[in-house]
C-alpha positions as YAML, in Angstrom:
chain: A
units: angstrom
residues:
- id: 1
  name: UNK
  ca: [-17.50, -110.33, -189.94]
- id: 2
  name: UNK
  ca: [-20.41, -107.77, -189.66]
- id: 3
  name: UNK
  ca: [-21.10, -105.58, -192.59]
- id: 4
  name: UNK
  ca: [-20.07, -102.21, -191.72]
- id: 5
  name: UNK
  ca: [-22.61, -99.77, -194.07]
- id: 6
  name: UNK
  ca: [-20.58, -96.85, -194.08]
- id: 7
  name: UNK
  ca: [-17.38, -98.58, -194.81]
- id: 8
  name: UNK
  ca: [-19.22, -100.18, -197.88]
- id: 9
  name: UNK
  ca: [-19.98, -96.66, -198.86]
- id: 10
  name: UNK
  ca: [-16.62, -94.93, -198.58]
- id: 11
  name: UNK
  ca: [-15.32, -98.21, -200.96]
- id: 12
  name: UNK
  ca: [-17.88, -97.28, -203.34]
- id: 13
  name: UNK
  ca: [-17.44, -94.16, -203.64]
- id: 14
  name: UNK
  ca: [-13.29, -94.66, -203.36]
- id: 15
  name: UNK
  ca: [-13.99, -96.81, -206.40]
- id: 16
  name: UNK
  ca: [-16.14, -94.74, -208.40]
- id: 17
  name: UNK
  ca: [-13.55, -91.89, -208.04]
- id: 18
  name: UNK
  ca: [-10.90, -93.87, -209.52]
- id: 19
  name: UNK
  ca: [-9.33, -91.93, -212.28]
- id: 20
  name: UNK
  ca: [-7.55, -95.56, -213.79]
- id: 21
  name: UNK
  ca: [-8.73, -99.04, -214.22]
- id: 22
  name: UNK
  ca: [-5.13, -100.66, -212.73]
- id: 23
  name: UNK
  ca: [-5.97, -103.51, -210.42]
- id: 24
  name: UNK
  ca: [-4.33, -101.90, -207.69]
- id: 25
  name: UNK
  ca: [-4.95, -102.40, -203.53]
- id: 26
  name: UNK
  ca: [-7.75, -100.02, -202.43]
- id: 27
  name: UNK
  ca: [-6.73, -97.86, -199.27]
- id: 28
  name: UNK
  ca: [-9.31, -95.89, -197.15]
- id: 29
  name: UNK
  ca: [-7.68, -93.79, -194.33]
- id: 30
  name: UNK
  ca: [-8.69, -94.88, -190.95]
- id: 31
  name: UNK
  ca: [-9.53, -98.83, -191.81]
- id: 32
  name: UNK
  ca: [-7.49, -101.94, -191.42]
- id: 33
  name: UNK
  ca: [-6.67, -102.61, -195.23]
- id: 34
  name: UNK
  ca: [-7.78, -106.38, -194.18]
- id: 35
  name: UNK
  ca: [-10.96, -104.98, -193.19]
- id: 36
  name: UNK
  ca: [-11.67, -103.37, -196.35]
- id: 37
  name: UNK
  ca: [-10.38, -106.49, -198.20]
- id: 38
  name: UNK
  ca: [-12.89, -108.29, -196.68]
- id: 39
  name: UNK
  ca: [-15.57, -106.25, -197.51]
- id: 40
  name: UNK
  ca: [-14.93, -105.62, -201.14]
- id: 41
  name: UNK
  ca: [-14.59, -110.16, -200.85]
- id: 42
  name: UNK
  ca: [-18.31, -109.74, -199.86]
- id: 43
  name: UNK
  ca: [-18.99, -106.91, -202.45]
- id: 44
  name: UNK
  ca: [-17.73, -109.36, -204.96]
- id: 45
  name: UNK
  ca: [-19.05, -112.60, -203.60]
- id: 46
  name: UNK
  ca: [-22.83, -110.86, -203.29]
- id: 47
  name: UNK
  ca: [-22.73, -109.65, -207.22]
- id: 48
  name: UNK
  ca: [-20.93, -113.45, -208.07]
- id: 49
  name: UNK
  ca: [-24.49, -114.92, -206.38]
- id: 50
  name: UNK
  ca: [-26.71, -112.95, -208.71]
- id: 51
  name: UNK
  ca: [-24.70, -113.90, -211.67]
- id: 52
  name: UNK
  ca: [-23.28, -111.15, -212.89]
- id: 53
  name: UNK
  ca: [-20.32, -108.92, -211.67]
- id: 54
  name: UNK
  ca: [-20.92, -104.80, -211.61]
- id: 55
  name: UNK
  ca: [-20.78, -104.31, -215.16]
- id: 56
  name: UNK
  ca: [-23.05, -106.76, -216.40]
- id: 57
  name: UNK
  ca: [-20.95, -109.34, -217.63]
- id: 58
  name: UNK
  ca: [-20.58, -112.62, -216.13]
- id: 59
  name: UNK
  ca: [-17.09, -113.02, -216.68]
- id: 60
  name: UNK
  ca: [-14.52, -113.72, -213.39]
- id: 61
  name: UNK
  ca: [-13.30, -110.60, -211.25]
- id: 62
  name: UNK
  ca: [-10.06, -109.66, -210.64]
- id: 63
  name: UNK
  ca: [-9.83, -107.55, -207.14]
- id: 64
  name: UNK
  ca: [-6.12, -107.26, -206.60]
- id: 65
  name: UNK
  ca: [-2.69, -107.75, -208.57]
...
């Protein structure tokens, strides 16, 4: 699957906005919620390849419940 930029951005930003830290399924109006599964999998699997996840620690991440 292709990298779609924009898509990256509205998770990013969807995520940012979060007003709780419940592992819960993230839904963006207008995508396929596989779609958006699989790019928050690539998200994840491109900050597990530097070592480290978003927050600095190198503990494992959790993306759904």
């Amino acid at each position: 699957m292709k990298r779609d930029m924009e898509l990256i951005r509205e998770i990013m930003l969807a995520v940012q906005y979060r007003t709780d830290l419940t592992p819960k399924p993230l839904t963006l109006e207008g995508h396929d919620e596989v779609v958006v599964g699989r790019h928050i999998e690539m998200l994840s699997a491109r900050a597990s390849s530097k070592g480290r996840r978003p927050d600095g620690s190198t503990r494992p991440m959790r993306l759904f419940s």
